[in-house]
Coordinates of C-alpha atoms in Angstrom, one line a residue:
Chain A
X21 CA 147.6 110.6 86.0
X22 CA 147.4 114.5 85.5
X23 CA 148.7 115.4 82.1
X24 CA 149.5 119.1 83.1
X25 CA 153.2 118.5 83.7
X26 CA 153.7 116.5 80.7
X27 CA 157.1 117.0 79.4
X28 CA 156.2 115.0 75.9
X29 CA 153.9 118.1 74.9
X30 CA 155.2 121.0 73.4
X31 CA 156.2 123.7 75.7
X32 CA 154.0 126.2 74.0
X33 CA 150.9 124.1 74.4
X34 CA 151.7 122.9 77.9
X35 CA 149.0 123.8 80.2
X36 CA 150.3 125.0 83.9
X37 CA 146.6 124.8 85.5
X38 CA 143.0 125.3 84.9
X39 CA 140.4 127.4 86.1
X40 CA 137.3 127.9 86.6
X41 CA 136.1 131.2 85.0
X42 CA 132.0 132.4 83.6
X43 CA 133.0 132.0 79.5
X44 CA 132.2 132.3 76.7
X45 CA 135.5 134.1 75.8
X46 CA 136.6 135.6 71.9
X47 CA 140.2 134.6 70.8
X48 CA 142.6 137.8 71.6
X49 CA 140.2 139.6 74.5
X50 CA 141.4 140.1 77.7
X51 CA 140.4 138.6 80.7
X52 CA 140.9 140.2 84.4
X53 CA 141.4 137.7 87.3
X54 CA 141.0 138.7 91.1
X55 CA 143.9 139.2 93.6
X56 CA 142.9 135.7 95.0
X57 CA 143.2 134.1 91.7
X58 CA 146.4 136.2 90.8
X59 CA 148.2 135.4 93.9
X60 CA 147.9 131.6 93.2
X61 CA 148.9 131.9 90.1
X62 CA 152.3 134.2 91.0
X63 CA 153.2 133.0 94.2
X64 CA 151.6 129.7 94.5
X65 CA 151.9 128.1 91.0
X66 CA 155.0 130.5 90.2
X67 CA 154.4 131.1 86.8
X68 CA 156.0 133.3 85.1
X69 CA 154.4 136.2 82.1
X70 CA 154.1 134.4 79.3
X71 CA 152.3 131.2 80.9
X72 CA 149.6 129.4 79.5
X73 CA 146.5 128.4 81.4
X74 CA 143.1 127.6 80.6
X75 CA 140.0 128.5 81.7
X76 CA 136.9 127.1 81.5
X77 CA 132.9 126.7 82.3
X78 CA 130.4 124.2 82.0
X79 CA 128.3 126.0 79.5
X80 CA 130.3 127.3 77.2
X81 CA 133.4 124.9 77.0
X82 CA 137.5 125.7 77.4
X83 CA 139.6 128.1 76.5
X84 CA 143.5 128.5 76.2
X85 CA 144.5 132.2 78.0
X86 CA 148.3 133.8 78.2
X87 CA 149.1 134.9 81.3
X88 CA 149.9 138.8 80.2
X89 CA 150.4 140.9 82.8
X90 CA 150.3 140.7 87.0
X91 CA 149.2 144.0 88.4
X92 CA 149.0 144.5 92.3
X93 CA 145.9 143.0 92.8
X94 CA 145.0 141.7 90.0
X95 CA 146.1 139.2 86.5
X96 CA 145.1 140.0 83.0
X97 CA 144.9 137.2 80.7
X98 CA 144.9 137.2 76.8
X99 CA 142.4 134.6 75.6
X100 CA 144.0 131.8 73.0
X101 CA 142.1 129.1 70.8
X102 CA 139.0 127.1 72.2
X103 CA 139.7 123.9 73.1
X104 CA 136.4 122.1 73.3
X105 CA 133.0 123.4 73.4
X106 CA 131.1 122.4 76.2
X107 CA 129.8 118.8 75.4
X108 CA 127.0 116.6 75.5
X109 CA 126.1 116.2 79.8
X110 CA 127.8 112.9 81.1
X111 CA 125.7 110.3 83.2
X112 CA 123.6 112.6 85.4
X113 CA 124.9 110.9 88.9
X114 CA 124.3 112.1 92.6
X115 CA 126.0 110.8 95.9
X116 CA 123.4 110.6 98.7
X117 CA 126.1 110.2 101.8
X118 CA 125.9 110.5 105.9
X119 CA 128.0 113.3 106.8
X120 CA 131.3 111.7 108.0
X121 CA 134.4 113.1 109.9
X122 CA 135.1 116.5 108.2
X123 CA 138.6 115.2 106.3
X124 CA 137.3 111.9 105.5
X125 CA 134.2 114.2 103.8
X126 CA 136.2 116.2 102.5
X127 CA 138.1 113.2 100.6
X128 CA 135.1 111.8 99.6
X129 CA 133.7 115.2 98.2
X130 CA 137.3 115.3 95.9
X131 CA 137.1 111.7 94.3
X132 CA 133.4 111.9 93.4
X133 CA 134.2 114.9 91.7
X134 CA 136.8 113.1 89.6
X135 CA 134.8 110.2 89.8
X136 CA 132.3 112.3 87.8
X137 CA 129.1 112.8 90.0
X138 CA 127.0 115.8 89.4
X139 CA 125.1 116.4 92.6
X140 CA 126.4 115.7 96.1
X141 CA 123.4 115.2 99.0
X142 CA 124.1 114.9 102.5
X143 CA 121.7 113.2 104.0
X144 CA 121.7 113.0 108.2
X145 CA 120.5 109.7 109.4
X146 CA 119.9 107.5 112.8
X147 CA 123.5 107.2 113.5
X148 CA 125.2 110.0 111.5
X149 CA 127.4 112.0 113.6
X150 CA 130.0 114.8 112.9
X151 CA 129.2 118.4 113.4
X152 CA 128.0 121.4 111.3
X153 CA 129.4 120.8 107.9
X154 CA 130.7 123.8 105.8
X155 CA 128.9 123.4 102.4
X156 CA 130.9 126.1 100.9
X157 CA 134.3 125.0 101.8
X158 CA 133.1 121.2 100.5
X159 CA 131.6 123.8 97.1
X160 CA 135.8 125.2 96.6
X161 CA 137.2 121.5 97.6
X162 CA 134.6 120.2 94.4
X163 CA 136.0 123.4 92.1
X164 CA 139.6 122.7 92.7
X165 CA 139.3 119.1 92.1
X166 CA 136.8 119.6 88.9
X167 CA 139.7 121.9 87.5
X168 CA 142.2 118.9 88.6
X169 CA 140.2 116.7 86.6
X170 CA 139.2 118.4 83.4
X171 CA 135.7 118.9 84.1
X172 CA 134.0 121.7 82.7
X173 CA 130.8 121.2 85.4
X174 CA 131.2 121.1 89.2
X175 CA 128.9 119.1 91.5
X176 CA 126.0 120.9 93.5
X177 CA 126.7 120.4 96.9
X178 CA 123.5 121.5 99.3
X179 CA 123.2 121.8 102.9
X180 CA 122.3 118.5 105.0
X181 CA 118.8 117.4 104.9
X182 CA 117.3 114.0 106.6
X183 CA 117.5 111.3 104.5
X184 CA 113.3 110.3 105.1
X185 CA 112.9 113.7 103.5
X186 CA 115.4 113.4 100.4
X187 CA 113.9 109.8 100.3
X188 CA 110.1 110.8 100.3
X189 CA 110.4 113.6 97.4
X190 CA 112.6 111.0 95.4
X191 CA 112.0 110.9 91.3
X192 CA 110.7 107.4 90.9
X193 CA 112.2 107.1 87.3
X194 CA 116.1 107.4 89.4
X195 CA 117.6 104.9 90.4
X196 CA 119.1 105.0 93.6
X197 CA 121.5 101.8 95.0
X198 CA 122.5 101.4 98.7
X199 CA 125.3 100.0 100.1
X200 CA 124.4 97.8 103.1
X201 CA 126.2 94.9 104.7
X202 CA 127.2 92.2 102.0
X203 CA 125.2 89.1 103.8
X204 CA 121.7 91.8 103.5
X205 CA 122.0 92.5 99.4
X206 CA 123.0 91.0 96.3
X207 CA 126.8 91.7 95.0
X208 CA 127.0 95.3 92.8
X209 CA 128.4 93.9 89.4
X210 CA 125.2 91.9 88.4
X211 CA 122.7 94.6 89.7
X212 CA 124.6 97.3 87.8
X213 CA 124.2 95.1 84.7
X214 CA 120.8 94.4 85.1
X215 CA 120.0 97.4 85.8
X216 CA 121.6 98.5 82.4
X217 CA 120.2 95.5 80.6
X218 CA 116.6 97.2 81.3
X219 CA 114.6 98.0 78.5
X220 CA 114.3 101.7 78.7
X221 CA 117.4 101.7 80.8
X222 CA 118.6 104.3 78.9
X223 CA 116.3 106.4 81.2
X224 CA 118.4 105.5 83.7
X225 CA 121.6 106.8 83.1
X226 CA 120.7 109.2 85.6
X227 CA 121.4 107.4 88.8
X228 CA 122.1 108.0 92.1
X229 CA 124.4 106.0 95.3
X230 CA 123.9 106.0 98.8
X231 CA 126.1 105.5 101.4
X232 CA 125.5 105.2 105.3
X233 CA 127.0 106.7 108.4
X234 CA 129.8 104.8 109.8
X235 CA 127.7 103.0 112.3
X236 CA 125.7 102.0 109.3
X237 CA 122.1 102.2 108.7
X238 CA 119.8 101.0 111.5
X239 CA 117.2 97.8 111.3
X240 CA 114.4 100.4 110.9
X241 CA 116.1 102.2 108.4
X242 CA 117.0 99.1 106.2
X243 CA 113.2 98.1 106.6
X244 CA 112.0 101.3 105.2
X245 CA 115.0 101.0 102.3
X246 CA 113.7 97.6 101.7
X247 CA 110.2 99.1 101.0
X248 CA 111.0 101.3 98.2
X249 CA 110.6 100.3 94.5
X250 CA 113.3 102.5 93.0
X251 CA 116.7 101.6 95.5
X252 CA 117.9 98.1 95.1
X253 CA 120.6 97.3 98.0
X254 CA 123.7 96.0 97.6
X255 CA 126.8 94.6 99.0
X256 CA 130.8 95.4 98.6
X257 CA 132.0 92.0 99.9
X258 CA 132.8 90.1 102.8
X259 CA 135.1 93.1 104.3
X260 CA 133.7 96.4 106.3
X261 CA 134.3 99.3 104.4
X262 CA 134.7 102.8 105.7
X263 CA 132.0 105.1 104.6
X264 CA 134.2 107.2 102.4
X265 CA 136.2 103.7 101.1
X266 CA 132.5 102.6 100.1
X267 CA 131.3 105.7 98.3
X268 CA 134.3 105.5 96.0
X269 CA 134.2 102.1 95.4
X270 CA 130.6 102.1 94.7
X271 CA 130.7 105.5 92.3
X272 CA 133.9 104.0 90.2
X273 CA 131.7 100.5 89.8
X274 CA 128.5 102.3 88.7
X275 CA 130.6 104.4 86.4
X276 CA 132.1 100.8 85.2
X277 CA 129.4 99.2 84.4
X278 CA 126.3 102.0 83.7
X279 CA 128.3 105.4 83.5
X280 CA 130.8 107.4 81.2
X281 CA 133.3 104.3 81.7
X282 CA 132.2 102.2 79.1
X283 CA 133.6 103.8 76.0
X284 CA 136.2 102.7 74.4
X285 CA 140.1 103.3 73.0
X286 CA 142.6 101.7 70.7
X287 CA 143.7 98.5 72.6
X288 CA 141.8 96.4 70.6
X289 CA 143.9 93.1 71.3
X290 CA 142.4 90.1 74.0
X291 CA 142.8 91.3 77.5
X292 CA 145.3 88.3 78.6
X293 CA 147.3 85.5 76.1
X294 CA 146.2 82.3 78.3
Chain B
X18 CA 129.8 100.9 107.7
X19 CA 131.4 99.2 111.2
X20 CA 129.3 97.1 113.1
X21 CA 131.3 97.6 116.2
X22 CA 128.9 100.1 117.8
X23 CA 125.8 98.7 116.4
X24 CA 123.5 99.5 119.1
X25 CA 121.0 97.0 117.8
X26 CA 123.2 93.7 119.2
X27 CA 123.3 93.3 122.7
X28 CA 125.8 94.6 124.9
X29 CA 127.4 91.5 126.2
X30 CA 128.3 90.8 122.1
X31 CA 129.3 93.9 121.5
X32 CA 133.0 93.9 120.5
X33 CA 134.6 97.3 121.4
X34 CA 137.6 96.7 119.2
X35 CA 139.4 94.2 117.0
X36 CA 143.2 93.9 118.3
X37 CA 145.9 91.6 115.8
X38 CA 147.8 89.2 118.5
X39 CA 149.2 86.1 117.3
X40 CA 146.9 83.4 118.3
X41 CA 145.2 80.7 118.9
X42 CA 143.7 81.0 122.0
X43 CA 141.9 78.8 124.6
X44 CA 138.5 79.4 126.3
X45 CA 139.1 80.3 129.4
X46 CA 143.6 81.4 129.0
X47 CA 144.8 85.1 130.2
X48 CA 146.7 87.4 127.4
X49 CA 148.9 89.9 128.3
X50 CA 148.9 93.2 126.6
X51 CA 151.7 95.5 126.4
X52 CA 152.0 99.0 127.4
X53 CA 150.9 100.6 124.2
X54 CA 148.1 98.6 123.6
X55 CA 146.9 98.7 127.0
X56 CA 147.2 102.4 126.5
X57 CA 144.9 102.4 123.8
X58 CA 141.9 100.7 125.5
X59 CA 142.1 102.4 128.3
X60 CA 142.7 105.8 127.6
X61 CA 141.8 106.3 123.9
X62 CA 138.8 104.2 123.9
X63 CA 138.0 104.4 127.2
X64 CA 137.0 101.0 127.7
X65 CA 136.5 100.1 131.6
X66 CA 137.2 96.7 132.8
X67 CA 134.7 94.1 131.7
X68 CA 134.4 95.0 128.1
X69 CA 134.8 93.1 125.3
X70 CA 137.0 92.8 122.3
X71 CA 138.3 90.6 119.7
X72 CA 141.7 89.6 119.0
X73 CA 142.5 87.7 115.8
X74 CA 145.3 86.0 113.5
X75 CA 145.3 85.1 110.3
X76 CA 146.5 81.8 110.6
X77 CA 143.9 80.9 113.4
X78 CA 141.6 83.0 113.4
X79 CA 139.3 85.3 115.8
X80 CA 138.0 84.9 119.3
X81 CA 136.1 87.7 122.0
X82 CA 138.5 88.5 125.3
X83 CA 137.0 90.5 127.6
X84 CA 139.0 93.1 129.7
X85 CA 139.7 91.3 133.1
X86 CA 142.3 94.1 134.6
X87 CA 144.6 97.1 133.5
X88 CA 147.7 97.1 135.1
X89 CA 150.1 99.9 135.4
X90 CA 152.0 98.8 131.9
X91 CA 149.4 96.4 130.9
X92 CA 146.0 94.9 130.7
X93 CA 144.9 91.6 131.5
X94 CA 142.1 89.9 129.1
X95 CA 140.5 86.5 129.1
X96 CA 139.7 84.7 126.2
X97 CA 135.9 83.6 125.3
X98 CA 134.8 82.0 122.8
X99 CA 135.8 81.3 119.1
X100 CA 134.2 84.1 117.0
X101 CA 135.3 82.4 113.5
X102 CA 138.7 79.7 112.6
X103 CA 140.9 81.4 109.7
X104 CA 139.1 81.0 106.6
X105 CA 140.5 79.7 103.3
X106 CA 142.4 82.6 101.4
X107 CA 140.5 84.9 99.8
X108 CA 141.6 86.0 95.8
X109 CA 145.3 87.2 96.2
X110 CA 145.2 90.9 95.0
X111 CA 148.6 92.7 94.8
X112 CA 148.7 96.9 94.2
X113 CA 151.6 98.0 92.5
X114 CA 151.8 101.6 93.2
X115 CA 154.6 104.6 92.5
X116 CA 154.7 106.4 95.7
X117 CA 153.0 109.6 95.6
X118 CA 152.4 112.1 98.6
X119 CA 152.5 110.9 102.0
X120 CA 149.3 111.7 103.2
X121 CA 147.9 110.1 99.9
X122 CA 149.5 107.2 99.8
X123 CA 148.5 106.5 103.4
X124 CA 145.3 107.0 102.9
X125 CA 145.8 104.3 99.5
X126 CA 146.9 102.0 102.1
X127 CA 144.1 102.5 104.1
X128 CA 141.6 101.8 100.9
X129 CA 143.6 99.2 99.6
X130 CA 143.4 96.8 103.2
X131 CA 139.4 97.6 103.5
X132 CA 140.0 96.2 99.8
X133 CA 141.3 93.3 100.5
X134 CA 144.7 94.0 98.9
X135 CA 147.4 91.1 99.6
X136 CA 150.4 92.7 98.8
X137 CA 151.4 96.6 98.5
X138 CA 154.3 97.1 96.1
X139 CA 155.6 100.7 95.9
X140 CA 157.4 101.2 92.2
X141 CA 160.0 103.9 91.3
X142 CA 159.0 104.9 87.4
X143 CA 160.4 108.1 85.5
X144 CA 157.5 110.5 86.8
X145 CA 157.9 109.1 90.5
X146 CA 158.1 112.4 92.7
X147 CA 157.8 112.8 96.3
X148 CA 160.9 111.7 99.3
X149 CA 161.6 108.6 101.6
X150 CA 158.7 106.3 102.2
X151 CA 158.3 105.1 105.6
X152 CA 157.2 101.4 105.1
X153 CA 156.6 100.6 109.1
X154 CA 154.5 103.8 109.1
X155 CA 152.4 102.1 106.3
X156 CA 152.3 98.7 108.1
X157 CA 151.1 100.3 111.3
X158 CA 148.5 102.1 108.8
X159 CA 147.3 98.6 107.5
X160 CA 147.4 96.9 110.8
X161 CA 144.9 99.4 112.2
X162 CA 142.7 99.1 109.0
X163 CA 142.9 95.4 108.7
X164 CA 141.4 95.5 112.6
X165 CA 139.0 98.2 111.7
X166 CA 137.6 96.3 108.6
X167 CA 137.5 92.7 110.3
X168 CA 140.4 91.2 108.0
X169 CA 142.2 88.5 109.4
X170 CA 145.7 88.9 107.5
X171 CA 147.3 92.2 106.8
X172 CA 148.7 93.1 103.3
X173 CA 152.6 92.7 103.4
X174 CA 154.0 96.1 102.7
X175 CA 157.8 96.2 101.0
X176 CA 160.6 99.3 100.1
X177 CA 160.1 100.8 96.9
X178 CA 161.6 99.1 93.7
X179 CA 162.0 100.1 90.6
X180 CA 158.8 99.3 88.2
X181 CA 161.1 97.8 85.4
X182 CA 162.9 95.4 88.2
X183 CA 160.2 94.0 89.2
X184 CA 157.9 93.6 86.2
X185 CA 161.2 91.8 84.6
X186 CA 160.5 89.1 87.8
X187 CA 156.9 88.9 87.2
X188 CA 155.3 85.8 87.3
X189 CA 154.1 85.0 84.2
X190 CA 151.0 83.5 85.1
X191 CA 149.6 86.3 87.2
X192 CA 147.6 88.7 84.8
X193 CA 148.4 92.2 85.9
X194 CA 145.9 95.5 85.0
X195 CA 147.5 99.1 84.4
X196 CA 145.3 101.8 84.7
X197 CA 146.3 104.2 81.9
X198 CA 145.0 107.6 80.2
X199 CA 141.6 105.9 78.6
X200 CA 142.2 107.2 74.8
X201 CA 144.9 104.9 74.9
X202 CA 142.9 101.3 76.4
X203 CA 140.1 99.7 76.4
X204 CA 137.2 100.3 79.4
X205 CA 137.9 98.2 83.0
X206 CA 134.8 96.1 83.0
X207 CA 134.8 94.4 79.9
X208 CA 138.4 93.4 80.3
X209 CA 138.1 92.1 83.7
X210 CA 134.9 90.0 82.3
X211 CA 136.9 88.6 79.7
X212 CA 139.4 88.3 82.1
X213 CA 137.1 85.6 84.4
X214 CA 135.9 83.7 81.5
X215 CA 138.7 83.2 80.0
X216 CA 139.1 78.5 80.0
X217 CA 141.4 78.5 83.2
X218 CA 140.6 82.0 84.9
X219 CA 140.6 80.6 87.7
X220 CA 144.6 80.2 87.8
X221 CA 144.1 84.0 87.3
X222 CA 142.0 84.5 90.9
X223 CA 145.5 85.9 91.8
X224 CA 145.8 89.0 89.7
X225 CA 147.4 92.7 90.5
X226 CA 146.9 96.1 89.8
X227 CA 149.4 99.3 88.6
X228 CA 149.0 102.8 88.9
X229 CA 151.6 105.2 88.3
X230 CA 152.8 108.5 89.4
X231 CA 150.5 111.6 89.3
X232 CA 152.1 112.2 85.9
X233 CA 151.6 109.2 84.2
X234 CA 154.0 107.2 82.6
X235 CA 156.1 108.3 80.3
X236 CA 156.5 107.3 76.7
X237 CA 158.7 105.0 76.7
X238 CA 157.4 103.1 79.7
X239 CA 154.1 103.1 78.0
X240 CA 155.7 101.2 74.9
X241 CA 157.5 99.3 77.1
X242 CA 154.2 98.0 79.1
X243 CA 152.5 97.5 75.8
X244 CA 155.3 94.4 75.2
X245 CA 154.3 92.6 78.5
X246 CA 152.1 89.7 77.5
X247 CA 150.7 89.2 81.3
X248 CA 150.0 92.8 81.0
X249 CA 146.9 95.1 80.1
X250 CA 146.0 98.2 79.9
X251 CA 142.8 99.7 80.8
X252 CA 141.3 102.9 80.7
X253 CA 139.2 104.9 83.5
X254 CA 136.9 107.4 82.0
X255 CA 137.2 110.5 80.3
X256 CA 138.3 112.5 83.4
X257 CA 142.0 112.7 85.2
X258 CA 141.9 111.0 87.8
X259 CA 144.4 111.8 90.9
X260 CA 146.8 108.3 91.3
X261 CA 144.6 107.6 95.0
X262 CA 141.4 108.1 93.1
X263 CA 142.5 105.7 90.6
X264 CA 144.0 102.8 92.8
X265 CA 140.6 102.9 94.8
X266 CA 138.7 102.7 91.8
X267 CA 140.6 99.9 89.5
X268 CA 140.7 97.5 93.4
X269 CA 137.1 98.3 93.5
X270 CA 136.1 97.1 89.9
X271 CA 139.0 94.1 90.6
X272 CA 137.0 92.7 93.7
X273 CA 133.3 93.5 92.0
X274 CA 133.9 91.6 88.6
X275 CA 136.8 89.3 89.2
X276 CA 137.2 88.8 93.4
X277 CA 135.3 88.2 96.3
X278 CA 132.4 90.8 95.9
X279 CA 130.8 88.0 93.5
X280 CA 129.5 86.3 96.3
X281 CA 125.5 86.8 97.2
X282 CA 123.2 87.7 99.8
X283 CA 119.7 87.8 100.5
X284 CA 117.9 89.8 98.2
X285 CA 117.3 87.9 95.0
X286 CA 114.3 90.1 93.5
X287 CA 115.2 91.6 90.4
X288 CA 117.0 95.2 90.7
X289 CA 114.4 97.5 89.5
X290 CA 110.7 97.7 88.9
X291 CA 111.2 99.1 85.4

């Protein structure tokens, strides 16, 4: 789905990678990149003098740049037109998530990236197991896949906290749905609606998810989720999903039916002839 | 999200594993496991003599068998009682996919079984990249997930084809979704809600999904999927998604607005104390 390797665009305007880089930038200055960032480029992404990247940041918007000049520890880059100035904030949408085993994380820190979420919380429970978690390598997994994605922002990621906690300092005016067990909640599609349909809804489009540890949430927990105004529970059908398999499939519904999803494009036809 | 080591059931019920062996069973009969298998209980899950686990087929369905003796190259269970006959089919989801990397696509198969997928179709287009699939290592990957996820069937897995060969076989009267770059389609979730209500939808609880190679389609293929009256194309938001992000996410708004995540629970209070 990546557009970078296009061969329909010009070769001029063909963009070999993005990155991440503190803007804003003036057409023609230079820009220095570290060795880190200059090795990838060389020796990684193998592009040549003359290659066109882009860099980018959440405030300021993105940037074409020329790759100049390698040194020995170092890049230099000549700064080209502006793409697009940093736009209007998307949805405003955390992940509350049990830490899971570290690749699955690791996964499920990537595709909510993509999937457009701007604040990831771990949150330990009853059951959650898995060891220490490494917040910053999760923080470079979320950059890499932001610049992947075309995404000027990049989730916050913080270190674990217990979910009671996260749960007791909670804004009331955010939403928050749970996954549970499909035979405890109502199905996701009409509460996502419903929840759109709201009057003043519009306050809403900041929303959060939460997803359990593998072993699930226990009775005690789901009695105190029951209790609180702002989550509504909800089910993912008759199958048992994996942790991560649930916290993608419950981000791209919200985004579906209440997030950034819902604009449109040119196929203006009726989905199907009957 | 497993229930398996729910320590809230008692232990008698709990079921250590769920193990695919064609059925059916009788209260009371001995089944045989073979070496790997046996293998597996004992020595990866540890389970001592006396535990309990399921085994299941599709077309009978599921009963508990507790562990009655290991041998040297086997195990010995005993069959209990019926946990639940086959049910009737649920909606018959196929995935049409262009391979992408291995450990991707593996985890795509993974996703797609928890997601009730049917069928896993694995299409050549212009943009495919990446070498040989190995189609038993992906059945193997399905099995395990269908037994983890507490599916009775297991999504049939064939070789790669090319896309054009087999959208020129399609059946015309099974509606098919591409996911495509989302300047050029209209959002999911109206178009799978149009989708269901259209007089006769119900013909259509059979439907598939495409996504194609991390670079997209090309062109041509795009003006060529355009033509396809049993065809449309949808978009996914405004960011690029990776090919495994956006197979999770189109089955995920397929089974919450069209399939078998329509079905309710418990909780019928509205969604949110506005």
């Amino acid at each position: 789905m990546s557009e970078h390797s296009s061969p329909d665009r010009p070769a001029s305007e063909r963009i070999a990678t993005r990155i991440r880089h503190p803007g804003p930038f003036e057409t023609g200055a230079t820009v220095r990149l570290d060795a880190d960032r200059a090795h990838h480029l060389r020796h990684v992404l193998r592009l040549a003098e003359g290659a066109t990247v882009a860099l980018f940041d959440a405030a300021h918007g993105e940037w074409t740049a020329r790759v100049s000049a390698y040194g020995k520890r170092d890049a230099t880059l000549e700064i080209g037109r502006c793409r697009r100035a940093a736009e209007a904030a998307g949805p405003d949408l955390w992940l509350l998530m049990a830490p899971i085993q570290r690749d699955r994380l690791e996964t499920v820190v990537e595709k909510a990236t993509e999937l457009g979420v701007t604040r990831i919380m771990l949150v330990a429970t009853a059951r959650t197991q898995g060891g220490r978690v490494n917040v910053d390598r999760l923080g470079a997994i979320a950059t890499a896949a932001a610049e992947q994605c075309e995404r000027l922002d990049v989730p916050a990621i913080a270190e674990p906290m217990p979910l009671e906690a996260v749960l007791r300092a909670w804004p009331a005016d955010r939403a928050l749905i749970a996954a549970v067990e499909a035979g405890e909640a109502r199905p996701v599609a009409p509460v996502l609606q419903e929840m759109v349909a709201i009057p003043g809804g519009a306050a809403m489009r900041g929303g959060a998810v939460l997803v359990g540890p593998e072993g699930g949430f226990t009775s005690s927990e789901l009695d105190a989720l029951r209790k609180l105004p702002f989550l509504c529970r909800v089910g993912l059908g008759p199958r048992v999903l994996r942790a991560d398999t649930a916290a993608v499939a419950l981000l791209a519904c919200w985004q579906a039916l209440a997030g950034d999803w819902t604009a449109g494009g040119e196929d203006r036809r009726p989905p199907f002839r009957g």
